[in-house]
């Protein structure tokens, strides 16, 4: 039985899509900045906050280009949307530097994941705009709503998992070293768990969707 389970698990991993290098950039910057700042003599709380801010800056850079492209496709202009997004993100970064408290950066992560999950739930409830934005296909008519809704469900569950792990680290008073290690490895772990769950639970595509 264990052999069969191991073989089945290996097949799931084998057919999972490899993680994109861009998704590893943010955790690499987070852990690398943390290690570098500690070695330079910066206090651990300050090092954690600045490492988190650097990682979030990389995330903003990676996410901003897709936002601009989608907004231009939809309205022909991205100036207002990009300005609002940048203002919110910049405010969040400044607030973290101002407080310089690791718990504040971690709690902000939970808040962002919670907002993300709420938006995804709207898409699951058949909000067409949310579904098109967070689960786009090559053509909106080529992928069934059921298939795309399952994607949103898995994205929402991923966000809830991140909240649960992050809040557990806060509640248990985990050391900053352990927190950095877990948060840095989480994207890799979640990528393959997401891929395996998706392969097991996603509704099959119709012939005209493949």
PDB file of C-alpha atoms in Angstrom, residues 33-190:
ATOM      1  CA  UNK A  33      18.507  40.006   2.555  1.00  0.00           C
ATOM      2  CA  UNK A  34      17.806  38.575   5.992  1.00  0.00           C
ATOM      3  CA  UNK A  35      21.123  36.721   6.056  1.00  0.00           C
ATOM      4  CA  UNK A  36      23.088  39.652   4.641  1.00  0.00           C
ATOM      5  CA  UNK A  37      21.642  42.197   7.050  1.00  0.00           C
ATOM      6  CA  UNK A  38      22.282  39.949  10.038  1.00  0.00           C
ATOM      7  CA  UNK A  39      25.890  39.423   9.006  1.00  0.00           C
ATOM      8  CA  UNK A  40      26.339  43.173   8.669  1.00  0.00           C
ATOM      9  CA  UNK A  41      25.378  43.638  12.308  1.00  0.00           C
ATOM     10  CA  UNK A  42      21.817  44.930  11.901  1.00  0.00           C
ATOM     11  CA  UNK A  43      19.506  43.955  14.744  1.00  0.00           C
ATOM     12  CA  UNK A  44      17.287  40.983  13.965  1.00  0.00           C
ATOM     13  CA  UNK A  45      13.935  42.823  14.067  1.00  0.00           C
ATOM     14  CA  UNK A  46      15.190  45.571  11.739  1.00  0.00           C
ATOM     15  CA  UNK A  47      16.796  42.985   9.452  1.00  0.00           C
ATOM     16  CA  UNK A  48      13.509  41.067   9.240  1.00  0.00           C
ATOM     17  CA  UNK A  49      11.493  44.163   8.363  1.00  0.00           C
ATOM     18  CA  UNK A  50      13.933  45.371   5.723  1.00  0.00           C
ATOM     19  CA  UNK A  51      14.208  41.883   4.220  1.00  0.00           C
ATOM     20  CA  UNK A  52      10.407  41.744   4.038  1.00  0.00           C
ATOM     21  CA  UNK A  53      10.251  45.202   2.420  1.00  0.00           C
ATOM     22  CA  UNK A  54      12.886  44.204  -0.175  1.00  0.00           C
ATOM     23  CA  UNK A  55      10.981  41.011  -0.986  1.00  0.00           C
ATOM     24  CA  UNK A  56       7.716  42.916  -1.332  1.00  0.00           C
ATOM     25  CA  UNK A  57       9.431  45.421  -3.612  1.00  0.00           C
ATOM     26  CA  UNK A  58      10.459  42.547  -5.894  1.00  0.00           C
ATOM     27  CA  UNK A  59       6.886  41.241  -5.793  1.00  0.00           C
ATOM     28  CA  UNK A  60       5.558  44.662  -6.802  1.00  0.00           C
ATOM     29  CA  UNK A  61       7.964  44.738  -9.735  1.00  0.00           C
ATOM     30  CA  UNK A  62       6.902  41.248 -10.876  1.00  0.00           C
ATOM     31  CA  UNK A  63       3.174  41.928 -10.517  1.00  0.00           C
ATOM     32  CA  UNK A  64       3.055  45.456 -11.915  1.00  0.00           C
ATOM     33  CA  UNK A  65       3.760  44.558 -15.548  1.00  0.00           C
ATOM     34  CA  UNK A  66       0.844  42.088 -15.815  1.00  0.00           C
ATOM     35  CA  UNK A  67      -1.419  44.676 -14.183  1.00  0.00           C
ATOM     36  CA  UNK A  68      -0.409  47.273 -16.768  1.00  0.00           C
ATOM     37  CA  UNK A  69      -0.960  44.867 -19.673  1.00  0.00           C
ATOM     38  CA  UNK A  70      -4.393  43.760 -18.489  1.00  0.00           C
ATOM     39  CA  UNK A  71      -5.529  47.287 -17.759  1.00  0.00           C
ATOM     40  CA  UNK A  72      -4.439  48.470 -21.196  1.00  0.00           C
ATOM     41  CA  UNK A  73      -6.261  45.585 -22.843  1.00  0.00           C
ATOM     42  CA  UNK A  74      -9.406  46.465 -20.942  1.00  0.00           C
ATOM     43  CA  UNK A  75      -9.451  50.282 -21.068  1.00  0.00           C
ATOM     44  CA  UNK A  76      -6.536  51.293 -23.268  1.00  0.00           C
ATOM     45  CA  UNK A  77      -4.913  53.100 -20.348  1.00  0.00           C
ATOM     46  CA  UNK A  78      -3.295  51.978 -17.124  1.00  0.00           C
ATOM     47  CA  UNK A  79      -2.256  55.288 -15.570  1.00  0.00           C
ATOM     48  CA  UNK A  80      -5.009  55.627 -12.950  1.00  0.00           C
ATOM     49  CA  UNK A  81      -5.027  51.965 -11.902  1.00  0.00           C
ATOM     50  CA  UNK A  82      -1.249  51.758 -11.660  1.00  0.00           C
ATOM     51  CA  UNK A  83      -1.111  55.003  -9.665  1.00  0.00           C
ATOM     52  CA  UNK A  84      -3.630  53.698  -7.127  1.00  0.00           C
ATOM     53  CA  UNK A  85      -1.908  50.321  -6.799  1.00  0.00           C
ATOM     54  CA  UNK A  86       1.517  51.916  -6.405  1.00  0.00           C
ATOM     55  CA  UNK A  87       0.207  54.369  -3.796  1.00  0.00           C
ATOM     56  CA  UNK A  88      -1.275  51.544  -1.705  1.00  0.00           C
ATOM     57  CA  UNK A  89       1.830  49.389  -1.955  1.00  0.00           C
ATOM     58  CA  UNK A  90       4.160  52.285  -1.249  1.00  0.00           C
ATOM     59  CA  UNK A  91       2.110  53.211   1.802  1.00  0.00           C
ATOM     60  CA  UNK A  92       2.353  49.636   3.078  1.00  0.00           C
ATOM     61  CA  UNK A  93       6.136  49.622   2.636  1.00  0.00           C
ATOM     62  CA  UNK A  94       6.541  52.971   4.390  1.00  0.00           C
ATOM     63  CA  UNK A  95       4.326  51.831   7.273  1.00  0.00           C
ATOM     64  CA  UNK A  96       6.495  48.755   7.818  1.00  0.00           C
ATOM     65  CA  UNK A  97       9.707  50.781   7.822  1.00  0.00           C
ATOM     66  CA  UNK A  98       8.110  53.301  10.181  1.00  0.00           C
ATOM     67  CA  UNK A  99       6.977  50.655  12.691  1.00  0.00           C
ATOM     68  CA  UNK A 100      10.034  48.414  12.198  1.00  0.00           C
ATOM     69  CA  UNK A 101       8.283  45.575  14.005  1.00  0.00           C
ATOM     70  CA  UNK A 102       8.359  42.034  12.563  1.00  0.00           C
ATOM     71  CA  UNK A 103       4.884  41.269  13.864  1.00  0.00           C
ATOM     72  CA  UNK A 104       3.502  44.235  11.909  1.00  0.00           C
ATOM     73  CA  UNK A 105       5.009  42.952   8.635  1.00  0.00           C
ATOM     74  CA  UNK A 106       3.657  39.476   9.313  1.00  0.00           C
ATOM     75  CA  UNK A 107       0.207  40.755  10.216  1.00  0.00           C
ATOM     76  CA  UNK A 108       0.194  42.835   7.032  1.00  0.00           C
ATOM     77  CA  UNK A 109       0.866  39.617   5.087  1.00  0.00           C
ATOM     78  CA  UNK A 110      -2.187  38.029   6.687  1.00  0.00           C
ATOM     79  CA  UNK A 111      -4.336  41.072   5.894  1.00  0.00           C
ATOM     80  CA  UNK A 112      -3.251  41.063   2.239  1.00  0.00           C
ATOM     81  CA  UNK A 113      -3.951  37.336   1.920  1.00  0.00           C
ATOM     82  CA  UNK A 114      -7.363  37.802   3.535  1.00  0.00           C
ATOM     83  CA  UNK A 115      -8.288  40.577   1.088  1.00  0.00           C
ATOM     84  CA  UNK A 116      -7.045  38.421  -1.788  1.00  0.00           C
ATOM     85  CA  UNK A 117      -9.182  35.496  -0.594  1.00  0.00           C
ATOM     86  CA  UNK A 118     -12.270  37.711  -0.334  1.00  0.00           C
ATOM     87  CA  UNK A 119     -11.784  38.921  -3.910  1.00  0.00           C
ATOM     88  CA  UNK A 120     -11.413  35.327  -5.098  1.00  0.00           C
ATOM     89  CA  UNK A 121     -14.615  34.340  -3.323  1.00  0.00           C
ATOM     90  CA  UNK A 122     -16.399  37.005  -5.361  1.00  0.00           C
ATOM     91  CA  UNK A 123     -15.054  35.317  -8.474  1.00  0.00           C
ATOM     92  CA  UNK A 124     -16.215  31.933  -7.228  1.00  0.00           C
ATOM     93  CA  UNK A 125     -19.666  33.481  -6.815  1.00  0.00           C
ATOM     94  CA  UNK A 126     -19.651  34.119 -10.577  1.00  0.00           C
ATOM     95  CA  UNK A 127     -18.260  37.639 -10.650  1.00  0.00           C
ATOM     96  CA  UNK A 128     -17.169  37.727 -14.282  1.00  0.00           C
ATOM     97  CA  UNK A 129     -14.579  40.504 -13.905  1.00  0.00           C
ATOM     98  CA  UNK A 130     -12.798  38.764 -11.043  1.00  0.00           C
ATOM     99  CA  UNK A 131     -12.851  35.450 -12.890  1.00  0.00           C
ATOM    100  CA  UNK A 132     -11.410  36.985 -16.062  1.00  0.00           C
ATOM    101  CA  UNK A 133      -8.677  38.769 -14.139  1.00  0.00           C
ATOM    102  CA  UNK A 134      -7.512  36.022 -11.770  1.00  0.00           C
ATOM    103  CA  UNK A 135      -8.228  32.979 -13.966  1.00  0.00           C
ATOM    104  CA  UNK A 136      -7.737  34.231 -17.521  1.00  0.00           C
ATOM    105  CA  UNK A 137      -7.679  31.914 -20.501  1.00  0.00           C
ATOM    106  CA  UNK A 138      -6.382  32.365 -24.050  1.00  0.00           C
ATOM    107  CA  UNK A 139      -9.943  33.349 -24.877  1.00  0.00           C
ATOM    108  CA  UNK A 140     -12.665  33.961 -22.320  1.00  0.00           C
ATOM    109  CA  UNK A 141     -15.030  31.669 -24.238  1.00  0.00           C
ATOM    110  CA  UNK A 142     -12.595  28.755 -24.518  1.00  0.00           C
ATOM    111  CA  UNK A 143     -12.401  27.771 -20.830  1.00  0.00           C
ATOM    112  CA  UNK A 144     -15.530  26.766 -18.961  1.00  0.00           C
ATOM    113  CA  UNK A 145     -16.610  28.737 -15.863  1.00  0.00           C
ATOM    114  CA  UNK A 146     -16.470  25.515 -13.816  1.00  0.00           C
ATOM    115  CA  UNK A 147     -12.821  24.978 -14.669  1.00  0.00           C
ATOM    116  CA  UNK A 148     -11.877  28.563 -13.891  1.00  0.00           C
ATOM    117  CA  UNK A 149     -13.941  28.567 -10.705  1.00  0.00           C
ATOM    118  CA  UNK A 150     -11.946  25.574  -9.462  1.00  0.00           C
ATOM    119  CA  UNK A 151      -8.764  27.558 -10.045  1.00  0.00           C
ATOM    120  CA  UNK A 152     -10.127  30.397  -7.922  1.00  0.00           C
ATOM    121  CA  UNK A 153     -11.108  27.954  -5.188  1.00  0.00           C
ATOM    122  CA  UNK A 154      -7.571  26.588  -5.029  1.00  0.00           C
ATOM    123  CA  UNK A 155      -6.095  30.097  -5.047  1.00  0.00           C
ATOM    124  CA  UNK A 156      -8.374  31.030  -2.136  1.00  0.00           C
ATOM    125  CA  UNK A 157      -7.414  27.899  -0.190  1.00  0.00           C
ATOM    126  CA  UNK A 158      -3.757  28.731  -0.773  1.00  0.00           C
ATOM    127  CA  UNK A 159      -4.279  32.214   0.673  1.00  0.00           C
ATOM    128  CA  UNK A 160      -6.069  30.741   3.708  1.00  0.00           C
ATOM    129  CA  UNK A 161      -3.196  28.295   4.228  1.00  0.00           C
ATOM    130  CA  UNK A 162      -0.667  31.145   4.186  1.00  0.00           C
ATOM    131  CA  UNK A 163      -2.745  33.014   6.760  1.00  0.00           C
ATOM    132  CA  UNK A 164      -2.951  29.922   8.990  1.00  0.00           C
ATOM    133  CA  UNK A 165       0.815  29.298   8.870  1.00  0.00           C
ATOM    134  CA  UNK A 166       1.703  32.954   9.329  1.00  0.00           C
ATOM    135  CA  UNK A 167      -0.657  33.455  12.252  1.00  0.00           C
ATOM    136  CA  UNK A 168       0.574  30.211  13.839  1.00  0.00           C
ATOM    137  CA  UNK A 169       4.120  31.560  13.721  1.00  0.00           C
ATOM    138  CA  UNK A 170       2.942  34.729  15.442  1.00  0.00           C
ATOM    139  CA  UNK A 171       0.865  32.992  18.097  1.00  0.00           C
ATOM    140  CA  UNK A 172       3.571  30.470  19.002  1.00  0.00           C
ATOM    141  CA  UNK A 173       6.239  33.159  19.148  1.00  0.00           C
ATOM    142  CA  UNK A 174       8.451  31.403  16.607  1.00  0.00           C
ATOM    143  CA  UNK A 175      11.979  32.736  16.258  1.00  0.00           C
ATOM    144  CA  UNK A 176      12.719  35.055  13.363  1.00  0.00           C
ATOM    145  CA  UNK A 177      15.135  32.498  11.908  1.00  0.00           C
ATOM    146  CA  UNK A 178      12.390  29.869  11.812  1.00  0.00           C
ATOM    147  CA  UNK A 179       9.866  32.369  10.459  1.00  0.00           C
ATOM    148  CA  UNK A 180      12.164  33.384   7.605  1.00  0.00           C
ATOM    149  CA  UNK A 181      12.917  29.743   6.782  1.00  0.00           C
ATOM    150  CA  UNK A 182       9.240  28.720   6.685  1.00  0.00           C
ATOM    151  CA  UNK A 183       8.035  31.764   4.741  1.00  0.00           C
ATOM    152  CA  UNK A 184      10.896  31.389   2.247  1.00  0.00           C
ATOM    153  CA  UNK A 185      10.154  27.713   1.570  1.00  0.00           C
ATOM    154  CA  UNK A 186       6.386  28.160   1.492  1.00  0.00           C
ATOM    155  CA  UNK A 187       6.107  29.281  -2.192  1.00  0.00           C
ATOM    156  CA  UNK A 188       7.898  26.129  -3.367  1.00  0.00           C
ATOM    157  CA  UNK A 189       5.809  23.899  -1.116  1.00  0.00           C
ATOM    158  CA  UNK A 190       2.528  25.542  -2.100  1.00  0.00           C
TER     159      UNK A 190
END
